Short mmCIF file of C-alpha atoms and ligand atoms in Angstrom, two decimals:
data_model
loop_
_atom_site.label_atom_id
_atom_site.label_comp_id
_atom_site.label_asym_id
_atom_site.label_seq_id
_atom_site.Cartn_x
_atom_site.Cartn_y
_atom_site.Cartn_z
CA MET A 12 115.91 122.14 81.28
CA VAL A 13 113.34 121.65 84.05
CA LEU A 14 112.70 117.98 83.23
CA ALA A 15 116.31 117.07 84.06
CA ASP A 16 116.15 118.85 87.42
CA ASP A 17 117.50 116.66 90.21
CA ARG A 18 114.47 117.40 92.34
CA LEU A 19 112.35 115.58 89.75
CA ALA A 20 114.59 112.49 89.62
CA ASP A 21 112.50 110.58 92.11
CA ALA A 22 109.28 111.51 90.33
CA ARG A 23 110.73 110.44 86.94
CA ARG A 24 111.64 107.06 88.42
CA ARG A 25 108.26 106.56 90.08
CA PHE A 26 105.87 107.96 87.51
CA GLY A 27 107.79 107.67 84.26
CA TYR A 28 109.18 110.33 81.95
CA GLU A 29 105.97 111.09 80.03
CA LEU A 30 103.76 111.87 83.03
CA VAL A 31 106.41 114.15 84.55
CA LYS A 32 106.93 115.84 81.19
CA THR A 33 103.21 116.65 80.93
CA ALA A 34 103.22 118.08 84.47
CA VAL A 35 106.29 120.20 83.66
CA THR A 36 104.69 121.54 80.46
CA GLN A 37 101.57 122.54 82.35
CA ALA A 38 103.59 124.20 85.13
CA GLN A 39 105.63 126.10 82.54
CA GLN A 40 102.42 127.31 80.89
CA ARG A 41 101.23 128.60 84.27
CA ALA A 42 104.52 130.42 84.69
CA ARG A 43 104.11 132.02 81.23
CA ASP A 44 100.59 133.05 82.22
CA GLY A 45 102.06 134.75 85.27
CA LEU A 46 100.18 132.49 87.70
CA ILE A 47 103.43 131.29 89.32
CA GLY A 48 106.98 132.54 89.32
CA PRO A 49 109.57 130.96 86.96
CA ASP A 50 111.43 129.58 89.97
CA GLU A 51 108.27 127.82 91.15
CA VAL A 52 107.94 125.49 88.14
CA VAL A 53 109.62 122.47 89.77
CA GLN A 54 107.53 122.81 92.91
CA ALA A 55 104.32 123.20 90.92
CA THR A 56 105.24 120.11 88.91
CA LEU A 57 105.72 118.06 92.06
CA ALA A 58 102.47 119.36 93.51
CA ALA A 59 100.58 118.33 90.37
CA LEU A 60 101.84 114.73 90.47
CA PRO A 61 99.96 112.05 92.43
CA VAL A 62 101.06 111.59 96.03
CA ARG A 63 102.01 107.99 95.28
CA PRO A 64 102.11 105.77 92.21
CA ALA A 65 98.95 103.76 91.55
CA GLY A 66 99.03 100.23 92.90
CA PRO A 67 98.31 98.27 96.04
CA ARG A 68 98.78 100.26 99.22
CA PRO A 69 100.45 98.94 102.34
CA VAL A 70 97.79 98.53 105.02
CA LEU A 71 98.26 98.17 108.78
CA ASN A 72 96.32 95.06 109.77
CA ALA A 73 94.88 95.75 113.22
CA THR A 74 91.93 93.39 112.72
CA GLY A 75 93.35 90.65 114.93
CA VAL A 76 92.90 88.27 111.98
CA LEU A 77 96.44 87.05 111.34
CA LEU A 78 95.80 85.81 107.80
CA HIS A 79 93.30 88.21 106.31
CA THR A 80 92.48 87.14 102.76
CA ASN A 81 91.28 90.64 101.80
CA LEU A 82 94.59 92.05 103.04
CA GLY A 83 96.68 89.57 101.06
CA ARG A 84 96.98 86.79 103.67
CA ALA A 85 100.53 86.25 105.00
CA PRO A 86 102.85 89.27 105.13
CA LEU A 87 106.29 88.19 103.91
CA SER A 88 109.41 88.07 106.05
CA ALA A 89 112.29 90.50 105.55
CA ALA A 90 114.28 87.62 104.02
CA ALA A 91 111.50 86.88 101.53
CA ARG A 92 111.17 90.56 100.56
CA GLU A 93 114.92 90.71 99.94
CA ALA A 94 114.72 87.55 97.83
CA LEU A 95 111.91 89.13 95.79
CA ASP A 96 114.09 92.09 95.07
CA THR A 97 116.94 89.89 93.83
CA ALA A 98 114.63 87.67 91.81
CA ALA A 99 113.09 90.70 90.10
CA GLY A 100 116.11 90.87 87.81
CA THR A 101 117.52 88.15 85.60
CA THR A 102 118.43 85.10 87.69
CA ASP A 103 119.52 81.47 87.38
CA VAL A 104 115.95 80.28 87.99
CA GLU A 105 116.27 77.74 85.17
CA LEU A 106 119.96 77.72 84.32
CA ASP A 107 122.70 75.54 85.80
CA LEU A 108 125.58 77.98 86.14
CA SER A 109 128.17 75.20 86.56
CA THR A 110 127.42 73.58 83.20
CA GLY A 111 125.71 76.39 81.33
CA GLU A 112 122.86 73.98 80.54
CA ARG A 113 119.18 74.40 81.25
CA GLY A 114 118.53 73.52 84.90
CA ARG A 115 115.45 72.37 86.76
CA ARG A 116 113.25 75.41 87.27
CA GLY A 117 113.37 76.64 90.87
CA ALA A 118 115.74 73.83 91.86
CA THR A 119 116.94 75.54 95.05
CA ALA A 120 113.40 76.40 96.18
CA LEU A 121 112.30 72.80 95.61
CA ALA A 122 115.36 71.58 97.51
CA ALA A 123 114.45 73.84 100.43
CA LEU A 124 110.92 72.44 100.43
CA ALA A 125 112.18 68.85 100.28
CA GLU A 126 114.54 69.55 103.19
CA ALA A 127 111.71 71.08 105.20
CA VAL A 128 109.54 67.97 104.71
CA PRO A 129 111.80 64.89 104.74
CA ALA A 130 108.69 62.70 104.83
CA ALA A 131 107.97 63.71 101.22
CA GLU A 132 109.80 61.68 98.56
CA ALA A 133 109.25 64.46 96.03
CA VAL A 134 107.84 67.97 95.89
CA HIS A 135 106.35 70.36 93.37
CA VAL A 136 105.02 73.92 93.56
CA VAL A 137 102.11 75.43 91.63
CA ASN A 138 100.14 78.67 91.68
CA ASN A 139 98.03 77.96 94.78
CA ASN A 140 96.42 75.11 96.67
CA ALA A 141 93.39 75.19 94.37
CA ALA A 142 95.76 74.70 91.42
CA ALA A 143 97.46 71.81 93.23
CA LEU A 144 94.08 70.12 93.62
CA VAL A 145 93.12 70.75 90.00
CA LEU A 146 96.42 69.32 88.78
CA ALA A 147 96.12 66.21 90.95
CA ALA A 148 92.48 65.65 90.02
CA THR A 149 93.21 66.09 86.31
CA ALA A 150 96.34 63.98 86.18
CA LEU A 151 95.10 61.17 88.39
CA ALA A 152 91.35 61.02 87.95
CA ALA A 153 90.03 62.88 84.87
CA GLY A 154 87.11 60.88 83.49
CA ARG A 155 87.08 58.75 86.63
CA GLU A 156 85.79 59.07 90.19
CA ILE A 157 87.15 60.91 93.20
CA LEU A 158 85.78 59.85 96.56
CA ILE A 159 85.18 62.53 99.17
CA SER A 160 83.35 62.51 102.49
CA ARG A 161 80.12 64.53 102.68
CA GLY A 162 81.57 66.25 105.76
CA GLU A 163 84.43 67.67 103.69
CA LEU A 164 82.63 69.50 100.89
CA VAL A 165 84.29 72.81 101.67
CA GLU A 166 83.51 76.27 100.35
CA ILE A 167 86.89 78.03 100.53
CA GLY A 168 85.60 81.58 100.20
CA ASP A 169 84.15 84.09 97.75
CA GLY A 170 81.67 81.42 96.63
CA PHE A 171 84.32 78.94 95.47
CA ARG A 172 83.56 75.36 96.39
CA LEU A 173 86.24 72.70 96.29
CA HIS A 174 83.98 70.01 94.89
CA GLU A 175 82.89 72.28 92.02
CA LEU A 176 86.53 73.13 91.34
CA ILE A 177 87.37 69.45 91.15
CA ALA A 178 84.31 68.63 89.06
CA SER A 179 85.54 71.23 86.55
CA THR A 180 88.52 68.96 85.79
CA GLY A 181 86.28 66.26 84.35
CA ALA A 182 86.64 63.96 87.33
CA ARG A 183 83.36 62.76 88.83
CA LEU A 184 82.96 63.36 92.53
CA ARG A 185 81.45 60.55 94.49
CA GLU A 186 80.31 61.57 97.96
CA VAL A 187 80.57 59.05 100.74
CA GLY A 188 79.25 58.98 104.32
CA THR A 189 77.19 61.75 105.87
CA THR A 190 77.81 65.33 106.93
CA ASN A 191 78.76 64.37 110.47
CA ARG A 192 79.90 60.77 110.22
CA THR A 193 81.89 58.91 107.61
CA SER A 194 83.41 55.49 108.27
CA LEU A 195 86.13 53.46 106.67
CA ARG A 196 83.42 51.13 105.39
CA ASP A 197 81.77 54.02 103.53
CA TYR A 198 85.00 54.49 101.60
CA GLY A 199 85.53 50.73 101.21
CA ASP A 200 82.05 50.22 99.77
CA ALA A 201 82.51 53.02 97.26
CA ILE A 202 86.01 52.23 95.95
CA GLY A 203 85.84 50.42 92.64
CA PRO A 204 87.45 50.17 89.24
CA GLU A 205 86.26 53.71 88.44
CA THR A 206 88.02 55.27 91.44
CA GLY A 207 91.00 57.40 90.47
CA LEU A 208 91.63 59.10 93.77
CA VAL A 209 90.46 59.29 97.36
CA LEU A 210 90.45 62.88 98.56
CA LYS A 211 90.63 63.86 102.23
CA VAL A 212 90.05 67.57 102.82
CA HIS A 213 90.78 69.27 106.12
CA PRO A 214 87.70 71.36 107.01
CA SER A 215 89.90 74.39 107.50
CA ASN A 216 87.29 77.10 107.96
CA TYR A 217 84.52 75.35 109.90
CA ARG A 218 84.06 72.73 112.56
CA ILE A 219 81.48 70.02 112.89
CA GLU A 220 81.01 69.20 116.55
CA GLY A 221 79.03 66.63 118.50
CA PHE A 222 78.19 63.19 117.09
CA THR A 223 80.95 63.06 114.49
CA SER A 224 83.53 60.64 113.22
CA ALA A 225 85.93 60.21 110.35
CA PRO A 226 88.48 57.44 109.85
CA PRO A 227 92.09 58.32 110.72
CA ILE A 228 94.49 58.78 107.82
CA THR A 229 96.32 55.55 108.73
CA GLY A 230 93.15 53.48 108.28
CA LEU A 231 92.20 55.26 105.09
CA SER A 232 95.74 54.84 103.77
CA ALA A 233 95.73 51.09 104.45
CA LEU A 234 92.43 50.76 102.59
CA CYS A 235 93.65 52.82 99.63
CA THR A 236 96.92 50.88 99.42
CA ALA A 237 95.04 47.57 99.48
CA ARG A 238 92.80 48.77 96.65
CA GLY A 239 95.59 50.43 94.68
CA VAL A 240 94.08 53.94 94.76
CA PRO A 241 96.15 56.98 95.71
CA LEU A 242 95.12 58.98 98.79
CA LEU A 243 95.39 62.76 98.50
CA GLY A 244 95.16 64.92 101.62
CA ASP A 245 94.42 68.65 101.37
CA ILE A 246 95.63 70.17 104.65
CA GLY A 247 94.95 73.75 103.55
CA SER A 248 96.93 75.67 106.17
CA GLY A 249 100.45 74.88 104.98
CA LEU A 250 101.88 73.78 108.33
CA LEU A 251 104.81 71.54 107.44
CA GLU A 252 105.23 70.24 110.99
CA PRO A 253 102.91 70.19 114.00
CA GLU A 254 102.36 73.63 115.59
CA PRO A 255 102.02 73.18 119.36
CA LEU A 256 99.71 76.20 119.62
CA LEU A 257 97.29 74.74 117.07
CA PRO A 258 96.97 71.08 118.02
CA GLN A 259 93.89 70.56 115.81
CA GLU A 260 95.58 71.86 112.69
CA PRO A 261 96.99 69.12 110.43
CA ASP A 262 100.52 69.30 109.07
CA ALA A 263 102.14 67.83 105.98
CA ALA A 264 104.75 65.67 107.75
CA THR A 265 102.19 63.98 109.99
CA TRP A 266 99.74 63.22 107.16
CA LEU A 267 102.52 61.87 104.94
CA ARG A 268 103.90 59.68 107.73
CA ALA A 269 100.36 58.45 108.39
CA GLY A 270 100.22 57.24 104.80
CA ALA A 271 98.84 59.98 102.55
CA ASP A 272 100.35 59.48 99.08
CA LEU A 273 100.09 63.18 98.28
CA VAL A 274 99.50 66.27 100.40
CA THR A 275 98.53 69.70 99.09
CA ALA A 276 98.75 72.98 101.00
CA SER A 277 98.74 76.76 100.56
CA GLY A 278 101.96 78.76 100.76
CA ASP A 279 100.40 81.95 102.10
CA LYS A 280 98.54 80.66 105.13
CA LEU A 281 100.32 79.40 108.25
CA LEU A 282 103.54 78.76 106.33
CA GLY A 283 103.73 82.54 106.10
CA GLY A 284 105.02 82.68 102.53
CA PRO A 285 103.89 83.84 99.10
CA GLN A 286 100.74 82.58 97.39
CA CYS A 287 101.52 79.14 96.00
CA GLY A 288 100.36 75.56 96.22
CA LEU A 289 102.63 72.88 97.65
CA LEU A 290 102.43 69.32 96.35
CA LEU A 291 104.28 66.79 98.48
CA GLY A 292 104.44 63.01 98.43
CA ARG A 293 105.35 59.89 96.51
CA SER A 294 107.84 60.50 93.73
CA GLU A 295 105.99 58.52 91.10
CA LEU A 296 102.82 60.59 91.63
CA VAL A 297 104.60 63.93 91.94
CA HIS A 298 106.51 63.14 88.76
CA ARG A 299 103.26 62.40 86.90
CA LEU A 300 101.82 65.74 88.02
CA ARG A 301 104.96 67.62 87.14
CA ARG A 302 105.02 66.18 83.61
CA HIS A 303 101.30 66.69 82.95
CA PRO A 304 100.65 69.35 80.26
CA LEU A 305 98.46 71.31 82.68
CA ALA A 306 101.46 71.76 85.00
CA ARG A 307 102.84 74.37 82.63
CA ALA A 308 99.70 76.48 82.94
CA LEU A 309 99.91 76.37 86.73
CA ARG A 310 103.63 77.11 86.89
CA VAL A 311 104.81 79.61 89.50
CA ASP A 312 106.69 82.78 88.81
CA LYS A 313 110.38 83.21 89.67
CA LEU A 314 109.35 85.78 92.30
CA THR A 315 107.17 83.23 94.06
CA LEU A 316 109.92 80.61 94.01
CA ALA A 317 112.39 83.08 95.50
CA ALA A 318 110.02 84.21 98.27
CA LEU A 319 109.04 80.63 99.06
CA GLU A 320 112.66 79.52 99.35
CA ALA A 321 113.53 82.41 101.67
CA THR A 322 110.46 81.63 103.80
CA LEU A 323 111.43 77.97 104.09
CA ARG A 324 115.06 78.70 104.96
CA ALA A 325 114.15 81.31 107.60
CA PRO A 326 110.78 80.16 108.92
CA ASP A 327 110.43 82.82 111.63
CA THR A 328 107.88 84.62 109.52
CA PRO A 329 105.73 87.54 110.65
CA THR A 330 102.83 85.05 110.75
CA ARG A 331 104.66 82.76 113.15
CA THR A 332 105.83 85.70 115.26
CA ALA A 333 102.25 86.98 115.50
CA LEU A 334 100.91 83.53 116.32
CA ARG A 335 103.45 82.90 119.05
CA ALA A 336 103.61 86.37 120.63
CA PRO A 337 103.05 85.88 124.39
CA ALA A 338 99.76 87.41 125.54
CA ALA A 339 101.62 89.22 128.35
CA ASP A 340 103.81 91.02 125.79
CA LEU A 341 100.76 92.12 123.83
CA ARG A 342 99.11 93.39 127.01
CA ARG A 343 102.22 95.39 127.88
CA ARG A 344 102.39 96.84 124.35
CA ALA A 345 98.70 97.77 124.45
CA GLY A 346 99.03 99.47 127.86
CA ALA A 347 102.03 101.53 126.72
CA LEU A 348 100.44 102.48 123.41
CA ALA A 349 97.13 103.52 125.01
CA GLU A 350 99.05 105.70 127.44
CA ARG A 351 100.97 107.42 124.66
CA LEU A 352 97.73 107.97 122.73
CA ARG A 353 96.09 109.56 125.79
CA ALA A 354 99.14 111.81 126.15
CA GLU A 355 98.33 112.97 122.60
CA GLY A 356 94.76 113.70 123.64
CA VAL A 357 93.19 110.56 122.11
CA ALA A 358 90.55 108.73 124.16
CA ALA A 359 92.08 105.24 124.07
CA THR A 360 92.06 102.30 126.47
CA ALA A 361 93.90 98.99 126.46
CA VAL A 362 91.49 96.04 126.51
CA ASP A 363 91.74 92.25 126.37
CA SER A 364 90.83 90.83 123.01
CA ARG A 365 90.62 87.60 121.05
CA ALA A 366 92.53 87.28 117.80
CA VAL A 367 92.07 84.49 115.25
CA VAL A 368 94.24 82.80 112.64
CA GLY A 369 91.74 83.47 109.83
CA GLY A 370 92.38 82.84 106.16
CA GLY A 371 90.74 79.44 106.39
CA GLY A 372 92.80 78.11 109.27
CA ALA A 373 92.26 76.90 112.82
CA PRO A 374 88.49 77.51 112.98
CA GLY A 375 87.18 78.14 116.47
CA VAL A 376 90.66 78.77 117.88
CA GLU A 377 90.88 82.06 119.78
CA LEU A 378 94.27 83.57 120.51
CA LEU A 379 94.45 85.66 123.67
CA SER A 380 95.31 89.17 122.62
CA SER A 381 95.20 92.83 123.57
CA ALA A 382 93.80 95.78 121.69
CA ILE A 383 93.48 99.54 121.83
CA ALA A 384 89.81 100.53 122.02
CA VAL A 385 88.98 103.88 120.40
CA ASP A 386 85.86 105.70 119.19
CA SER A 387 84.20 103.67 116.43
CA ARG A 388 83.85 106.86 114.34
CA LEU A 389 87.59 106.65 113.74
CA ALA A 390 87.13 103.54 111.59
CA GLY A 391 86.57 105.50 108.35
CA PRO A 392 89.33 108.10 108.78
CA LEU A 393 91.78 105.38 109.82
CA ARG A 394 90.92 103.22 106.81
CA GLN A 395 91.38 106.19 104.51
CA GLY A 396 94.51 107.46 106.21
CA ASP A 397 98.09 107.05 105.14
CA PRO A 398 98.98 104.32 105.87
CA PRO A 399 95.45 102.94 106.00
CA VAL A 400 94.67 101.14 109.27
CA VAL A 401 91.96 98.48 109.41
CA GLY A 402 90.62 97.53 112.84
CA ARG A 403 87.59 95.60 114.04
CA LEU A 404 84.30 96.96 115.33
CA ASP A 405 83.27 95.41 118.61
CA GLN A 406 80.39 96.48 120.88
CA GLY A 407 80.29 100.02 119.56
CA ARG A 408 84.06 100.53 119.79
CA LEU A 409 86.85 100.22 117.28
CA LEU A 410 89.44 97.69 118.42
CA LEU A 411 92.97 97.87 117.11
CA ASP A 412 94.24 94.38 117.87
CA LEU A 413 97.97 94.21 118.43
CA ARG A 414 98.45 90.51 117.67
CA SER A 415 98.30 91.25 113.95
CA VAL A 416 100.39 94.43 114.22
CA PRO A 417 104.15 93.82 114.20
CA ALA A 418 105.91 95.64 117.07
CA GLU A 419 107.96 97.66 114.56
CA ALA A 420 104.74 99.03 113.02
CA GLU A 421 103.59 100.54 116.30
CA PRO A 422 104.99 104.05 115.72
CA ALA A 423 103.10 104.14 112.40
CA LEU A 424 99.93 102.97 114.14
CA LEU A 425 100.31 105.60 116.85
CA SER A 426 100.69 108.48 114.43
CA ALA A 427 97.89 107.17 112.20
CA VAL A 428 95.47 107.21 115.15
CA VAL A 429 96.58 110.66 116.26
CA ARG A 430 96.09 111.98 112.69
CA ALA A 431 92.67 110.31 112.35
CA CYS A 432 91.53 112.12 115.49
CA ARG A 433 92.41 115.56 114.13
C1 PLP B 3 92.59 77.67 101.73
C2 PLP B 3 92.26 76.31 101.31
C3 PLP B 3 92.23 75.96 99.96
C4 PLP B 3 92.52 76.96 98.87
O1 PLP B 3 93.85 77.30 98.92
P1 PLP B 3 94.41 78.49 97.96
O2 PLP B 3 95.88 78.45 98.21
O3 PLP B 3 93.74 79.73 98.42
O4 PLP B 3 94.05 78.12 96.57
C5 PLP B 3 91.94 74.66 99.63
N1 PLP B 3 91.67 73.74 100.58
C6 PLP B 3 91.70 74.03 101.89
C7 PLP B 3 91.39 72.96 102.88
C8 PLP B 3 91.99 75.33 102.30
O5 PLP B 3 92.01 75.62 103.59
#
């Protein structure tokens, strides 16, 4: 029985019984037709199957953009990948094993988040930051007004604009101030009985420079408290605490301590975790959001909760490692790699480069980096190789920036370049 052959076990697991069975039948027909020998049926079956199962392919990110949205933003840590594997089965995601009763969904992940941000009285997790904003806008301001500065009307990418997203909830946006300057008085003049929420959005993917001003969170918070309107801050990046390397990037703890009632953030940006939206802040507000009917539609999967918890408990993520890698280390890695490529006959040089955070974070911040410069004609073959490698075209050369390539992926990068040259 060819189908039960041990050499097809892996294929049966990866492609399923039916597909392998069809390939076996066809190979057996070819054997009957005398096109192959009877002992070649297993090999012919394997050869007829796809090289890999359909699905997303792992890509080597040599763009120098640490959080590349088209490449799935943050790569997960080893701990998070392990947690995903465990969570893929049946788990206690919503069961209290000590009592046998229903438990709070994702209780341990929420506890990890609460521990990571002591400034937050309560926490909740939804599908992404956009969902967090939709939930807050719906629960706190549907049918009422949300104030937002004209300098903070952000388009987050792929044509999606935050103010349109919020308007879709039925809340009315009321713009205050101007593109470059908004004062506390602008907010004060606009707050009224119709105001459900004041929204402060971190301009995470652009910078307005020059004659600009915006009131600090503390001032805005005092105003909102005096008028009895909650203040929601969207920090975008997902930094829970200040990151010394990115002094301009806001973090949840600082905004909460400065008086924001709620903070929303993405899980898959600088936090380095899975796609999700973090909601942090005052318990009464978080509770209202959590109990709102819409919360159920924005609920996160058990896989997300598991990966988020692992990320929070072991925060040395690949994103943080890439961000903090000393430039001297990258230069050394680039020099050694270029030398090994030249030994393989590839025209490659190590060059200085500038990497960026990307993914809607730290606009204008350049991270000193090093890259391998190769012939730009390698871009296509590298992208279509196995594994695919995506670099960045720069002044007629293809740069393979090492800040976004983990050190352990270097052997794969080396052989991919050598293969692309042949
Ligand atoms: C990235 C970003 C968003 C959208 O976050 P998602 O998690 O992609 O939904 C919203 N607001 C700001 C300020 C952002 O930077």
